[in-house]
Each structure stands twice: as C-alpha cells, then as structure tokens.
GROMACS .gro file of C-alpha atoms in nm:
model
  202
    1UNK     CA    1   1.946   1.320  -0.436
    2UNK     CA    2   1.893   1.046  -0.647
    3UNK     CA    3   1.537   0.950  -0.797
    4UNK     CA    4   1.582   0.640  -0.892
    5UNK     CA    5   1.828   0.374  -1.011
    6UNK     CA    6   1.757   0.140  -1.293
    7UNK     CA    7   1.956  -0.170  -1.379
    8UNK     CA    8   2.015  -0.511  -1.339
    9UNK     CA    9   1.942  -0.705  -1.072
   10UNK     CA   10   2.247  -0.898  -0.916
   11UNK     CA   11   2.123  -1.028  -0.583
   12UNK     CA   12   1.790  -0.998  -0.409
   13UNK     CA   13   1.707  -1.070  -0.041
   14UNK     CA   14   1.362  -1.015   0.141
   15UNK     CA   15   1.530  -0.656   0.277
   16UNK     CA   16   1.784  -0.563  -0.027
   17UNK     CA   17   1.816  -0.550  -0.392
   18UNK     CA   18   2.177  -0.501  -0.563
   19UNK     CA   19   2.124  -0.364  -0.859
   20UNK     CA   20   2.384  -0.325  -1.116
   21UNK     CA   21   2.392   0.013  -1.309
   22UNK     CA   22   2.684   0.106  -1.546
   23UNK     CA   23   2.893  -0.136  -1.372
   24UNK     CA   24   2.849  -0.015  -1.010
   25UNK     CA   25   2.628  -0.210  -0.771
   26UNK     CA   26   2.338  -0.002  -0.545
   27UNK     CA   27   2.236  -0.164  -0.232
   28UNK     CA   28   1.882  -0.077  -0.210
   29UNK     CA   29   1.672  -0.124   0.109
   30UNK     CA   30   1.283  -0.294   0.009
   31UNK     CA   31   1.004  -0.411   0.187
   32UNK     CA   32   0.887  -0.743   0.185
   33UNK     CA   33   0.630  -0.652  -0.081
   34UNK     CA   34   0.857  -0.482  -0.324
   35UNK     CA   35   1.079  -0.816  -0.299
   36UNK     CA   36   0.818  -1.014  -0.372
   37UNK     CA   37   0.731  -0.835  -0.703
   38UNK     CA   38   1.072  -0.814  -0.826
   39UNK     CA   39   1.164  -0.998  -1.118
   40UNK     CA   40   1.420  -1.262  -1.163
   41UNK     CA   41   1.814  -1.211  -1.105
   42UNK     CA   42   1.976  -1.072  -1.413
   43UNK     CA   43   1.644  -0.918  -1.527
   44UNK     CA   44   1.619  -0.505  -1.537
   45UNK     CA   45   1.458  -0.316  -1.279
   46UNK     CA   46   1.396   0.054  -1.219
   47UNK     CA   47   1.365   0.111  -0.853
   48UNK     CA   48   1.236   0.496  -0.723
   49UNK     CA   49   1.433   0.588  -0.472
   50UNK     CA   50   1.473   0.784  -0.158
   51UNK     CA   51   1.796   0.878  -0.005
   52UNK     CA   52   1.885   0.882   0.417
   53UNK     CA   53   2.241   1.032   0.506
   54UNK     CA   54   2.351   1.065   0.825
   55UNK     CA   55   2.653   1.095   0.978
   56UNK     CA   56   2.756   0.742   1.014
   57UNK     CA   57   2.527   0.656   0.687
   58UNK     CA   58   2.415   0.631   0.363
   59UNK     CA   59   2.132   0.432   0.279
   60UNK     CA   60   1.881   0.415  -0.044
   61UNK     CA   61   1.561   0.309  -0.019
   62UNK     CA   62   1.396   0.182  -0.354
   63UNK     CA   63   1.011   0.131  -0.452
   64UNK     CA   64   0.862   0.001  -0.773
   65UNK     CA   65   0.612   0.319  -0.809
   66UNK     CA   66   0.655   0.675  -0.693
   67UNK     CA   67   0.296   0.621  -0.559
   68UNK     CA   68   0.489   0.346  -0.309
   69UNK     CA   69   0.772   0.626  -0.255
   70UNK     CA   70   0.571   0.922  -0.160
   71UNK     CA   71   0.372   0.754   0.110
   72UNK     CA   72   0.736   0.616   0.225
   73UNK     CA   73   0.786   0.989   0.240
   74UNK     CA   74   0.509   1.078   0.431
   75UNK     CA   75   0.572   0.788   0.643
   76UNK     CA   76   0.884   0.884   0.793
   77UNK     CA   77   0.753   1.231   0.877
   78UNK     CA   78   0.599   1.050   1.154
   79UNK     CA   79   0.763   1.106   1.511
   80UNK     CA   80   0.862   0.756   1.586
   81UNK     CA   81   0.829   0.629   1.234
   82UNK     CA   82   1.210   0.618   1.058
   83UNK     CA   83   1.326   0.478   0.744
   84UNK     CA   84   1.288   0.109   0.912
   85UNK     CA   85   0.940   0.137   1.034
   86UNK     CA   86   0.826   0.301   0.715
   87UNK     CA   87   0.916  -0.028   0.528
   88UNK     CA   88   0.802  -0.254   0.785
   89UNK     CA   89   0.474  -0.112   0.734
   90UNK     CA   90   0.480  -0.129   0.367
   91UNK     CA   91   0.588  -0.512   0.409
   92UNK     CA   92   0.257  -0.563   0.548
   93UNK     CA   93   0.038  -0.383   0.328
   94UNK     CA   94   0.013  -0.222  -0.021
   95UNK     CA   95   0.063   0.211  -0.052
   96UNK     CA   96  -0.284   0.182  -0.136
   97UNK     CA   97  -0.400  -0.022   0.158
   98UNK     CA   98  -0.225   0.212   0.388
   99UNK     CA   99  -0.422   0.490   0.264
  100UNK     CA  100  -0.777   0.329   0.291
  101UNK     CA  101  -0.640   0.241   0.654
  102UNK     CA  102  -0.537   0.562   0.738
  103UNK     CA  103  -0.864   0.727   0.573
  104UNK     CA  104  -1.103   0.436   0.783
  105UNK     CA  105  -0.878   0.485   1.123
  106UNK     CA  106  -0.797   0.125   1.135
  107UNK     CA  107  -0.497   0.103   1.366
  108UNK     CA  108  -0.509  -0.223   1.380
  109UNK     CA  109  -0.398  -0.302   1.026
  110UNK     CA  110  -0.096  -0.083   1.078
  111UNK     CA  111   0.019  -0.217   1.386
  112UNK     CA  112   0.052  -0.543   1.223
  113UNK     CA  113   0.385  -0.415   1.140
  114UNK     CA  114   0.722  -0.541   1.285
  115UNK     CA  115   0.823  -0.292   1.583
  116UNK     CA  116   0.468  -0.078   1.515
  117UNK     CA  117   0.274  -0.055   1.842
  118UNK     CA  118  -0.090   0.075   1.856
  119UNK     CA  119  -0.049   0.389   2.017
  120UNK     CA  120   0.253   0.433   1.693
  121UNK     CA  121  -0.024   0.299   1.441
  122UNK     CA  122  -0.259   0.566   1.575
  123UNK     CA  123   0.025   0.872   1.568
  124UNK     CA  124   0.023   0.792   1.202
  125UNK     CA  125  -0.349   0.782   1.135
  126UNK     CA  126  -0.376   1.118   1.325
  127UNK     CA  127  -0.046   1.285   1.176
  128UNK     CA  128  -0.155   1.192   0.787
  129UNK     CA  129  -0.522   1.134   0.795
  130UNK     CA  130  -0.568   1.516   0.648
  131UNK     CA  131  -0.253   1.435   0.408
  132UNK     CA  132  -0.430   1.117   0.247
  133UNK     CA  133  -0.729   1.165  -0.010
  134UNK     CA  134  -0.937   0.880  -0.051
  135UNK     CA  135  -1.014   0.986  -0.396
  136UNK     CA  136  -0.646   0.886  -0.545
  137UNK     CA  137  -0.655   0.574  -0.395
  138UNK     CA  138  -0.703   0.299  -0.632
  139UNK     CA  139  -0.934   0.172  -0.405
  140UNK     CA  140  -1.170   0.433  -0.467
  141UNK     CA  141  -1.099   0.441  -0.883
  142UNK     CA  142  -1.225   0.069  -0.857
  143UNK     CA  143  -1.524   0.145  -0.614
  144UNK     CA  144  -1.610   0.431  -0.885
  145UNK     CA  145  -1.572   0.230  -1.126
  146UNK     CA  146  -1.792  -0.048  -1.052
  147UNK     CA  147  -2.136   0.165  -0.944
  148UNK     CA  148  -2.113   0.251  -1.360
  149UNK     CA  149  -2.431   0.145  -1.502
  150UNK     CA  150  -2.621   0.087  -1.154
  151UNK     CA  151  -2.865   0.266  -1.012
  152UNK     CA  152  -2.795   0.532  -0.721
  153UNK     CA  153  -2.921   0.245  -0.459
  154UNK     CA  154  -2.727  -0.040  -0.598
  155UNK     CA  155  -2.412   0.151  -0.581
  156UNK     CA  156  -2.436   0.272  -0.285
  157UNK     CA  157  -2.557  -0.118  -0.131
  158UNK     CA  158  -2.151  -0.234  -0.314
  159UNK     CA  159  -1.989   0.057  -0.118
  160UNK     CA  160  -2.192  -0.053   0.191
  161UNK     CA  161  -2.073  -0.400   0.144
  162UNK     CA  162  -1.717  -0.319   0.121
  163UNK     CA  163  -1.703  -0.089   0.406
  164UNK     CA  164  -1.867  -0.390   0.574
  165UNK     CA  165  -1.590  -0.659   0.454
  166UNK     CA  166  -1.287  -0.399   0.558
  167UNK     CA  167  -1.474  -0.387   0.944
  168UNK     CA  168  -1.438  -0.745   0.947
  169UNK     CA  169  -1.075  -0.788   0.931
  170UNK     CA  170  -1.056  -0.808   0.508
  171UNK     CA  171  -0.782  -0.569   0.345
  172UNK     CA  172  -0.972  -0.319   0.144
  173UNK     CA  173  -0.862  -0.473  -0.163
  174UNK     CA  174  -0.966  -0.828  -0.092
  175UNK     CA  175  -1.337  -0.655   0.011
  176UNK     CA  176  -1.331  -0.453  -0.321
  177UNK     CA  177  -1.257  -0.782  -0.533
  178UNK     CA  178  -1.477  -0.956  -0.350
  179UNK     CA  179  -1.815  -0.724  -0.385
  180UNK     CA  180  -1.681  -0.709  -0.757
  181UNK     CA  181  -1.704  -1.048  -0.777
  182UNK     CA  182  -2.090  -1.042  -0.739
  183UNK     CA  183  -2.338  -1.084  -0.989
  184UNK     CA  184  -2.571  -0.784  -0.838
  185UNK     CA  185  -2.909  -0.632  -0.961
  186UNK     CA  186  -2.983  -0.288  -0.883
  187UNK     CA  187  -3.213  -0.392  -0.623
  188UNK     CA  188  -3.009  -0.611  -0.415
  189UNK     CA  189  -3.004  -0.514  -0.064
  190UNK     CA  190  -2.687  -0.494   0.115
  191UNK     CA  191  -2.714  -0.849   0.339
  192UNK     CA  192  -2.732  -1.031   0.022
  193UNK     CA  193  -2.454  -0.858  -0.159
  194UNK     CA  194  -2.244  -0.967   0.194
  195UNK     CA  195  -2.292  -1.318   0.203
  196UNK     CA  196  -2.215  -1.373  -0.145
  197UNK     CA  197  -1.941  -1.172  -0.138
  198UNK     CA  198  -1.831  -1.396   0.149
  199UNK     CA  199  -1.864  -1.689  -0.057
  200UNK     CA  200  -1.597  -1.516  -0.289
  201UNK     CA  201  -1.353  -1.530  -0.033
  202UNK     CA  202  -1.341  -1.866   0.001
   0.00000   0.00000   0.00000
C-alpha cells in the first residue's frame, strides 16, 4: 500500500520513528537495529515500508533497505511469527545474519529474540530454509570475495574457519571479519587460521 515514506525525522524511540512528510507525521514501527542506525532528529530519512490493517488497526512498519523489508516479509509468513515477532527478531540480528542462520539451522541465534521460543526459532528455519539463498547474502559476497587471489586450498581453509567461528557462538559477520582479519598464506592450515582469528576478536 505504501512502499515507503521519506522525510524528516521528528521523534525516535527504540520501537518508533515519526517521521514528518509534507507536513503529516507517520508513526513507523522499527526494530532495535533500525533505531540504532537512524540518524539524528530533524535529519531526512527514507524508511521502506510494509503495511498491517486489521480491523481494529493500522500499523506501518519501516526498514532502512528493502533487503531488511523482504525478509520482514517472509518473516511474518511464519505461523506464529506476526508483525511483532518479525521485528523482535530483526532487533537481535542483521537481515543478513538471519539468513546465514536460517541457511546453517542455528535455532539458537533466533530464539534469542524477545517472545521467540526454540521450537518457534526452528518453525522458521524449516518454513524458509528453501526460501533463503546463501548466495545473496552478503555474507557469502564477502566470503567470495576474500578466496580472490588464493589458491583452491587456502580458500577453502578461510571458509572452514568461519564455519568454525559461527559453531562457536560468533555471528557470521563477526567470524567473516575476523578470518578477514588474518594475514594468511595459501598454505595455512585451518587450526592456525582459527586461533589467530581468535586473537581478532579480542
């Protein structure tokens, strides 16, 4: 109904942005993370947006990339997942996080979530694990990005690494950054690549 709204910001709060367009304010519901990213009061913002009627209702939600708004979208087509739980997951983790998540099966990153249980966190791995692709995840752009110029062995020892990080607790970005971080030759096993990578964390 409407895709997005773009004006100036006249109030922000950790679950709403009022943002003034042609002299009309829009109450827009955002995660955590969105808030967080927003800039200043008075500055201009163009918000993507996704509209919920009901009959009692009329709420928009607003993200700062359609890339955020489509996997919103997908979110709520979740049985048990609404409008609410869709941003509380968002609040707790990038689009792109979500996807490598979903992709690796980790329920327990998802269920980090306000109100999102594990056996909700696992409905939504198995209802949109054939709906994700890991290859438009920015996740995997990076990953791509940094086996250019190694070997066969020494990319695939980074993308060992990561995989490693991410089953130790790490978001997948804070694993990618880290590996990337690493001064590696091509024949750097993947133990090595690990511990310094560790060492990046800290």
């Amino acid at each position: 109904m409407i895709a997005f709204v773009k004006g100036k910001i006249d109030d922000i709060t950790e679950e709403n942005v009022v943002v003034d367009t042609g002299g009309i304010g829009y109450n827009i519901k955002i995660s955590t993370g969105t808030a967080s990213l927003l800039p200043g009061v008075g500055e201009e913002v163009k918000l993507y947006t996704y509209t919920c009627v009901r009959e009692d209702m009329f709420s928009l939600y607003g993200f700062l990339t359609r890339d955020d708004l489509e996997i919103f979208k997908k979110l709520i087509t979740v049985n048990g997942i609404g409008p609410k739980g869709g941003l509380a997951i968002l609040s707790v983790m990038s689009a792109d996080n979500l996807k490598f998540a979903i992709i690796s099966g980790d329920a327990a990153a998802i269920s980090k979530a306000p109100g999102i249980g594990k056996k909700t966190a696992e409905r939504v791995i198995l209802d949109l694990k054939d709906k994700i692709s890991l290859e438009d995840t920015l996740i995997h752009k990076e990953m791509k990005q940094l086996g250019d110029g190694l070997s066969g062995a020494g990319n695939h020892a980074r993308n060992e690494a990561v995989e490693a990080l991410t089953a130790l607790g790490y978001s997948a970005s804070d694993a990618l950054h880290a590996v990337k971080g690493v001064q590696a030759a091509d024949d750097m096993d993947v133990e090595t690549i690990l511990k310094l990578a560790l060492k990046n964390m800290f």
